[in-house]
Amino acid sequence: QHLGWIADDLLVLCRSDEEAAECLRTLRNLLRPTGMKLNERKTHTTDLQTGNPAEWLGFAMTQENGTLRINLTQDFYSRAECTIRNALAKQDGALRAAEAIQGLFDQLGPCYHGTDHTYVYRHLASLAAVAGFDEFPAIEDLMRAWRRSAMRFLMQCRIWRMVYRCHRDIATGFGSGSACSQSLPACFTSAVSGDGSAVAATLSPSATPIATLTVTGAQPSNGIGGWAYHIQLPGQVRTQTRFESFDGQTQVRSILYAALEGVKRIGSGHGIHIVTDSGYLCSEWKETVERCRARGGKTQDGKTPANWDLLTSLDWDLSRRKVTYEFRSGHQSQLSAASVPEPQFQDSPTAGL
């Protein structure tokens, strides 16, 4: 059987031993028709409440006072050393090693909080120096890459929280079972305020198919912000998701840009239900367009409105579709934009440590 894609190296966080056991049974049942099976030697469960960490791809997950903590393991540094040495062994080794190091920091977003940034930088610089690489990237550049990675992780947390909650509520409307849980959405009510739950309704065969576009964005912190969107088309299990971090944009512009990018990727024959944690996207942007358009594209004081290019583009793309909006809170993540601070260093690290 041809598989379009395969997910590997899975870590599943569960709320109980029973849920973990059920998850393993489900994974085995999903794999059986494909001819694949779990690597039982590498498959195990860990109870975080006992204080034991769950190690996964160089990360160590622990639980402290009910909060999940993510740190780096010694395995990460061993893998990093091999990555640097392999890069140096190739043609243009110095350039490849610098790119490899940049790539390492691009993937460290989940452990940005609670990790000693100075120690990580110095340890990797020391490993590189032992391998014969003395042109280690500047700490400011690598910390910026790490903060961008943390912002992308924040966006992932927010978007999947909203998607999961929408998935759960819609599945409740249809009943139970895996077929229902994979069939979101059918149709929704129009925009609601607060944290309202979506209400599923049945579509007639001739009705316009409704795609769900989930959108979120974050206020820049130290010049770095982020946005994400998730697209679910009716009757399709596969979804489209995109995460981006950015420099210097406002939160409003990031939300508008994410919405516009998502809308462009949904076929013109679909209506769109927009789920977002932005009150501005639910209603205010449309009011801004209508008010300014009545004045010839100007604000009350005669200026061009902020983000007018995105506002008019989004208005044009949505004006030809059936569109509904729904507000869902996505700010309960352990991370927040304001919690991606500029790391403080005690002194200037050197590669020779």
Tab-separated table of N, CA and C in Angstrom, residues 203-308:
chain	number	residue	atom	x	y	z
A	203	LEU	N	-25.424	19.461	6.555
A	203	LEU	CA	-25.507	20.116	5.262
A	203	LEU	C	-26.269	19.237	4.288
A	204	SER	N	-27.118	19.835	3.492
A	204	SER	CA	-27.785	19.091	2.430
A	204	SER	C	-26.788	18.844	1.314
A	205	PRO	N	-26.993	17.842	0.458
A	205	PRO	CA	-26.033	17.528	-0.595
A	205	PRO	C	-25.737	18.697	-1.520
A	206	SER	N	-26.705	19.608	-1.687
A	206	SER	CA	-26.511	20.715	-2.612
A	206	SER	C	-25.893	21.936	-1.946
A	207	ALA	N	-25.707	21.884	-0.622
A	207	ALA	CA	-25.194	23.046	0.094
A	207	ALA	C	-23.714	23.240	-0.208
A	208	THR	N	-23.241	24.482	0.008
A	208	THR	CA	-21.837	24.793	-0.209
A	208	THR	C	-20.983	24.100	0.843
A	209	PRO	N	-19.956	23.364	0.446
A	209	PRO	CA	-19.083	22.741	1.447
A	209	PRO	C	-18.357	23.812	2.245
A	210	ILE	N	-18.241	23.602	3.545
A	210	ILE	CA	-17.644	24.592	4.438
A	210	ILE	C	-16.281	24.108	4.917
A	211	ALA	N	-15.243	24.881	4.635
A	211	ALA	CA	-13.902	24.604	5.149
A	211	ALA	C	-13.695	25.381	6.439
A	212	THR	N	-12.929	24.812	7.353
A	212	THR	CA	-12.606	25.500	8.604
A	212	THR	C	-11.184	26.040	8.524
A	213	LEU	N	-11.057	27.333	8.762
A	213	LEU	CA	-9.753	28.006	8.794
A	213	LEU	C	-9.519	28.508	10.211
A	214	THR	N	-8.574	27.912	10.916
A	214	THR	CA	-8.222	28.332	12.276
A	214	THR	C	-6.995	29.228	12.199
A	215	VAL	N	-7.059	30.406	12.840
A	215	VAL	CA	-6.016	31.422	12.697
A	215	VAL	C	-5.628	31.964	14.070
A	216	THR	N	-4.327	32.169	14.282
A	216	THR	CA	-3.847	32.807	15.505
A	216	THR	C	-2.610	33.635	15.207
A	217	GLY	N	-2.300	34.571	16.082
A	217	GLY	CA	-1.113	35.402	15.950
A	217	GLY	C	-0.670	35.875	17.317
A	218	ALA	N	0.578	36.356	17.407
A	218	ALA	CA	1.124	36.797	18.687
A	218	ALA	C	1.784	38.149	18.546
A	219	GLN	N	1.625	38.955	19.568
A	219	GLN	CA	2.275	40.260	19.623
A	219	GLN	C	3.789	40.073	19.646
A	220	PRO	N	4.536	40.850	18.855
A	220	PRO	CA	5.996	40.695	18.855
A	220	PRO	C	6.603	40.940	20.234
A	221	SER	N	7.582	40.126	20.574
A	221	SER	CA	8.354	40.309	21.799
A	221	SER	C	9.811	40.458	21.385
A	222	ASN	N	10.433	41.573	21.786
A	222	ASN	CA	11.795	41.857	21.339
A	222	ASN	C	11.897	41.813	19.820
A	223	GLY	N	10.824	42.301	19.151
A	223	GLY	CA	10.822	42.370	17.698
A	223	GLY	C	10.398	41.096	17.003
A	224	ILE	N	10.144	40.013	17.746
A	224	ILE	CA	9.784	38.731	17.153
A	224	ILE	C	8.355	38.379	17.518
A	225	GLY	N	7.538	38.153	16.507
A	225	GLY	CA	6.169	37.704	16.709
A	225	GLY	C	5.931	36.440	15.908
A	226	GLY	N	4.663	36.046	15.767
A	226	GLY	CA	4.391	34.830	15.015
A	226	GLY	C	2.939	34.720	14.629
A	227	TRP	N	2.656	33.825	13.685
A	227	TRP	CA	1.288	33.542	13.282
A	227	TRP	C	1.197	32.119	12.781
A	228	ALA	N	-0.024	31.603	12.701
A	228	ALA	CA	-0.244	30.243	12.227
A	228	ALA	C	-1.664	30.115	11.700
A	229	TYR	N	-1.836	29.199	10.755
A	229	TYR	CA	-3.191	28.847	10.343
A	229	TYR	C	-3.284	27.344	10.148
A	230	HIS	N	-4.507	26.833	10.245
A	230	HIS	CA	-4.782	25.410	10.055
A	230	HIS	C	-6.045	25.303	9.202
A	231	ILE	N	-5.990	24.488	8.151
A	231	ILE	CA	-7.113	24.333	7.233
A	231	ILE	C	-7.624	22.901	7.297
A	232	GLN	N	-8.927	22.754	7.500
A	232	GLN	CA	-9.581	21.448	7.439
A	232	GLN	C	-10.675	21.525	6.385
A	233	LEU	N	-10.543	20.731	5.337
A	233	LEU	CA	-11.554	20.683	4.291
A	233	LEU	C	-12.570	19.597	4.609
A	234	PRO	N	-13.838	19.821	4.306
A	234	PRO	CA	-14.875	18.833	4.635
A	234	PRO	C	-14.652	17.522	3.888
A	235	GLY	N	-14.797	16.414	4.617
A	235	GLY	CA	-14.665	15.110	4.009
A	235	GLY	C	-13.237	14.649	3.803
A	236	GLN	N	-12.254	15.414	4.256
A	236	GLN	CA	-10.858	15.047	4.085
A	236	GLN	C	-10.182	14.915	5.443
A	237	VAL	N	-9.387	13.863	5.602
A	237	VAL	CA	-8.663	13.650	6.856
A	237	VAL	C	-7.423	14.524	6.904
A	238	ARG	N	-6.721	14.650	5.774
A	238	ARG	CA	-5.505	15.456	5.755
A	238	ARG	C	-5.836	16.931	5.928
A	239	THR	N	-4.932	17.619	6.577
A	239	THR	CA	-5.114	19.045	6.818
A	239	THR	C	-3.875	19.801	6.353
A	240	GLN	N	-4.004	21.121	6.286
A	240	GLN	CA	-2.867	21.985	5.954
A	240	GLN	C	-2.594	22.906	7.130
A	241	THR	N	-1.341	22.988	7.540
A	241	THR	CA	-0.953	23.839	8.657
A	241	THR	C	0.316	24.588	8.296
A	242	ARG	N	0.382	25.847	8.713
A	242	ARG	CA	1.585	26.625	8.483
A	242	ARG	C	1.865	27.491	9.703
A	243	PHE	N	3.136	27.502	10.123
A	243	PHE	CA	3.589	28.321	11.241
A	243	PHE	C	4.692	29.245	10.744
A	244	GLU	N	4.671	30.483	11.170
A	244	GLU	CA	5.724	31.421	10.793
A	244	GLU	C	6.020	32.350	11.966
A	245	SER	N	7.279	32.675	12.133
A	245	SER	CA	7.658	33.775	13.031
A	245	SER	C	8.064	34.941	12.144
A	246	PHE	N	8.054	36.149	12.691
A	246	PHE	CA	8.351	37.318	11.871
A	246	PHE	C	9.002	38.381	12.737
A	247	ASP	N	9.572	39.353	12.079
A	247	ASP	CA	10.224	40.464	12.763
A	247	ASP	C	9.455	41.749	12.507
A	248	GLY	N	9.134	42.478	13.560
A	248	GLY	CA	8.675	43.845	13.431
A	248	GLY	C	7.224	44.073	13.114
A	249	GLN	N	6.446	43.062	12.749
A	249	GLN	CA	5.046	43.282	12.423
A	249	GLN	C	4.213	43.414	13.689
A	250	THR	N	3.060	44.065	13.552
A	250	THR	CA	2.130	44.139	14.672
A	250	THR	C	1.304	42.863	14.737
A	251	GLN	N	0.628	42.662	15.867
A	251	GLN	CA	-0.204	41.477	16.007
A	251	GLN	C	-1.364	41.514	15.017
A	252	VAL	N	-1.939	42.695	14.794
A	252	VAL	CA	-3.039	42.815	13.842
A	252	VAL	C	-2.595	42.411	12.450
A	253	ARG	N	-1.431	42.890	12.037
A	253	ARG	CA	-0.956	42.550	10.689
A	253	ARG	C	-0.669	41.054	10.561
A	254	SER	N	-0.146	40.453	11.623
A	254	SER	CA	0.132	39.020	11.560
A	254	SER	C	-1.161	38.221	11.419
A	255	ILE	N	-2.203	38.623	12.138
A	255	ILE	CA	-3.492	37.934	12.053
A	255	ILE	C	-4.075	38.068	10.651
A	256	LEU	N	-4.048	39.272	10.111
A	256	LEU	CA	-4.592	39.501	8.772
A	256	LEU	C	-3.822	38.702	7.725
A	257	TYR	N	-2.506	38.689	7.839
A	257	TYR	CA	-1.687	37.986	6.868
A	257	TYR	C	-1.949	36.481	6.933
A	258	ALA	N	-2.039	35.934	8.153
A	258	ALA	CA	-2.309	34.505	8.304
A	258	ALA	C	-3.669	34.153	7.705
A	259	ALA	N	-4.678	34.992	7.973
A	259	ALA	CA	-6.017	34.734	7.429
A	259	ALA	C	-5.999	34.779	5.907
A	260	LEU	N	-5.317	35.776	5.344
A	260	LEU	CA	-5.263	35.925	3.893
A	260	LEU	C	-4.550	34.741	3.252
A	261	GLU	N	-3.439	34.309	3.841
A	261	GLU	CA	-2.705	33.170	3.308
A	261	GLU	C	-3.552	31.901	3.358
A	262	GLY	N	-4.287	31.715	4.451
A	262	GLY	CA	-5.144	30.540	4.562
A	262	GLY	C	-6.291	30.555	3.573
A	263	VAL	N	-6.942	31.703	3.425
A	263	VAL	CA	-8.075	31.824	2.506
A	263	VAL	C	-7.637	31.503	1.076
A	264	LYS	N	-6.462	31.969	0.679
A	264	LYS	CA	-5.977	31.739	-0.679
A	264	LYS	C	-5.791	30.252	-0.976
A	265	ARG	N	-5.607	29.443	0.063
A	265	ARG	CA	-5.349	28.028	-0.140
A	265	ARG	C	-6.592	27.169	-0.023
A	266	ILE	N	-7.744	27.804	0.100
A	266	ILE	CA	-9.021	27.099	0.140
A	266	ILE	C	-9.732	27.328	-1.189
A	267	GLY	N	-10.150	26.265	-1.845
A	267	GLY	CA	-10.778	26.365	-3.152
A	267	GLY	C	-11.954	27.323	-3.174
A	268	SER	N	-12.158	27.966	-4.311
A	268	SER	CA	-13.203	28.982	-4.437
A	268	SER	C	-14.606	28.409	-4.269
A	269	GLY	N	-14.763	27.095	-4.401
A	269	GLY	CA	-16.073	26.489	-4.256
A	269	GLY	C	-16.485	26.239	-2.819
A	270	HIS	N	-15.622	26.580	-1.869
A	270	HIS	CA	-15.911	26.340	-0.452
A	270	HIS	C	-16.335	27.624	0.255
A	271	GLY	N	-17.286	27.486	1.169
A	271	GLY	CA	-17.485	28.513	2.167
A	271	GLY	C	-16.415	28.355	3.227
A	272	ILE	N	-16.275	29.358	4.092
A	272	ILE	CA	-15.205	29.312	5.094
A	272	ILE	C	-15.774	29.663	6.471
A	273	HIS	N	-15.453	28.841	7.438
A	273	HIS	CA	-15.734	29.159	8.840
A	273	HIS	C	-14.410	29.491	9.494
A	274	ILE	N	-14.239	30.725	9.924
A	274	ILE	CA	-12.976	31.186	10.503
A	274	ILE	C	-13.052	31.080	12.025
A	275	VAL	N	-12.156	30.286	12.593
A	275	VAL	CA	-12.029	30.143	14.044
A	275	VAL	C	-10.760	30.872	14.456
A	276	THR	N	-10.850	31.788	15.408
A	276	THR	CA	-9.685	32.590	15.766
A	276	THR	C	-9.752	33.035	17.212
A	277	ASP	N	-8.577	33.354	17.767
A	277	ASP	CA	-8.516	33.936	19.109
A	277	ASP	C	-8.364	35.447	19.026
A	278	SER	N	-8.647	36.019	17.859
A	278	SER	CA	-8.543	37.462	17.645
A	278	SER	C	-9.933	38.077	17.490
A	279	GLY	N	-10.315	38.910	18.447
A	279	GLY	CA	-11.576	39.622	18.316
A	279	GLY	C	-11.574	40.554	17.121
A	280	TYR	N	-10.405	41.084	16.779
A	280	TYR	CA	-10.291	41.985	15.632
A	280	TYR	C	-10.687	41.276	14.347
A	281	LEU	N	-10.246	40.039	14.173
A	281	LEU	CA	-10.561	39.307	12.950
A	281	LEU	C	-12.025	38.888	12.916
A	282	CYS	N	-12.647	38.721	14.081
A	282	CYS	CA	-14.047	38.309	14.106
A	282	CYS	C	-14.980	39.398	13.579
A	283	SER	N	-14.653	40.681	13.800
A	283	SER	CA	-15.601	41.718	13.398
A	283	SER	C	-14.958	43.062	13.073
A	284	GLU	N	-13.968	43.490	13.850
A	284	GLU	CA	-13.481	44.866	13.741
A	284	GLU	C	-12.873	45.175	12.379
A	285	TRP	N	-12.185	44.211	11.766
A	285	TRP	CA	-11.524	44.482	10.493
A	285	TRP	C	-12.542	44.835	9.419
A	286	LYS	N	-13.680	44.144	9.418
A	286	LYS	CA	-14.712	44.402	8.419
A	286	LYS	C	-15.310	45.787	8.610
A	287	GLU	N	-15.503	46.170	9.862
A	287	GLU	CA	-16.034	47.500	10.150
A	287	GLU	C	-15.053	48.573	9.697
A	288	THR	N	-13.759	48.331	9.885
A	288	THR	CA	-12.742	49.285	9.439
A	288	THR	C	-12.793	49.468	7.929
A	289	VAL	N	-12.917	48.370	7.197
A	289	VAL	CA	-12.980	48.445	5.736
A	289	VAL	C	-14.199	49.239	5.289
A	290	GLU	N	-15.341	48.964	5.881
A	290	GLU	CA	-16.573	49.643	5.469
A	290	GLU	C	-16.509	51.142	5.761
A	291	ARG	N	-15.987	51.508	6.936
A	291	ARG	CA	-15.909	52.927	7.291
A	291	ARG	C	-14.948	53.668	6.365
A	292	CYS	N	-13.763	53.085	6.142
A	292	CYS	CA	-12.753	53.772	5.335
A	292	CYS	C	-13.111	53.777	3.851
A	293	ARG	N	-13.752	52.739	3.391
A	293	ARG	CA	-14.139	52.701	1.981
A	293	ARG	C	-15.174	53.788	1.687
A	294	ALA	N	-16.023	54.087	2.664
A	294	ALA	CA	-17.008	55.153	2.477
A	294	ALA	C	-16.338	56.516	2.371
A	295	ARG	N	-15.079	56.617	2.843
A	295	ARG	CA	-14.338	57.883	2.763
A	295	ARG	C	-13.282	57.823	1.665
A	296	GLY	N	-13.430	56.915	0.722
A	296	GLY	CA	-12.467	56.814	-0.361
A	296	GLY	C	-11.170	56.156	0.041
A	297	GLY	N	-11.246	55.228	0.996
A	297	GLY	CA	-10.042	54.528	1.435
A	297	GLY	C	-9.207	55.317	2.417
A	298	LYS	N	-9.810	56.217	3.143
A	298	LYS	CA	-9.094	57.052	4.102
A	298	LYS	C	-9.748	56.959	5.476
A	299	THR	N	-8.954	57.239	6.502
A	299	THR	CA	-9.490	57.339	7.850
A	299	THR	C	-10.174	58.688	8.025
A	300	GLN	N	-10.719	58.918	9.192
A	300	GLN	CA	-11.446	60.154	9.438
A	300	GLN	C	-10.538	61.374	9.335
A	301	ASP	N	-9.243	61.198	9.631
A	301	ASP	CA	-8.307	62.316	9.526
A	301	ASP	C	-7.597	62.362	8.175
A	302	GLY	N	-8.113	61.602	7.193
A	302	GLY	CA	-7.601	61.688	5.831
A	302	GLY	C	-6.365	60.854	5.532
A	303	LYS	N	-5.998	59.942	6.405
A	303	LYS	CA	-4.817	59.106	6.190
A	303	LYS	C	-5.211	57.717	5.679
A	304	THR	N	-4.261	57.056	5.047
A	304	THR	CA	-4.484	55.679	4.622
A	304	THR	C	-4.459	54.782	5.855
A	305	PRO	N	-5.459	53.937	6.041
A	305	PRO	CA	-5.507	53.100	7.238
A	305	PRO	C	-4.320	52.153	7.316
A	306	ALA	N	-3.907	51.842	8.523
A	306	ALA	CA	-2.860	50.838	8.712
A	306	ALA	C	-3.335	49.494	8.162
A	307	ASN	N	-2.450	48.787	7.505
A	307	ASN	CA	-2.739	47.463	6.958
A	307	ASN	C	-3.808	47.489	5.860
A	308	TRP	N	-3.951	48.620	5.176
A	308	TRP	CA	-4.991	48.748	4.165
A	308	TRP	C	-4.801	47.740	3.034
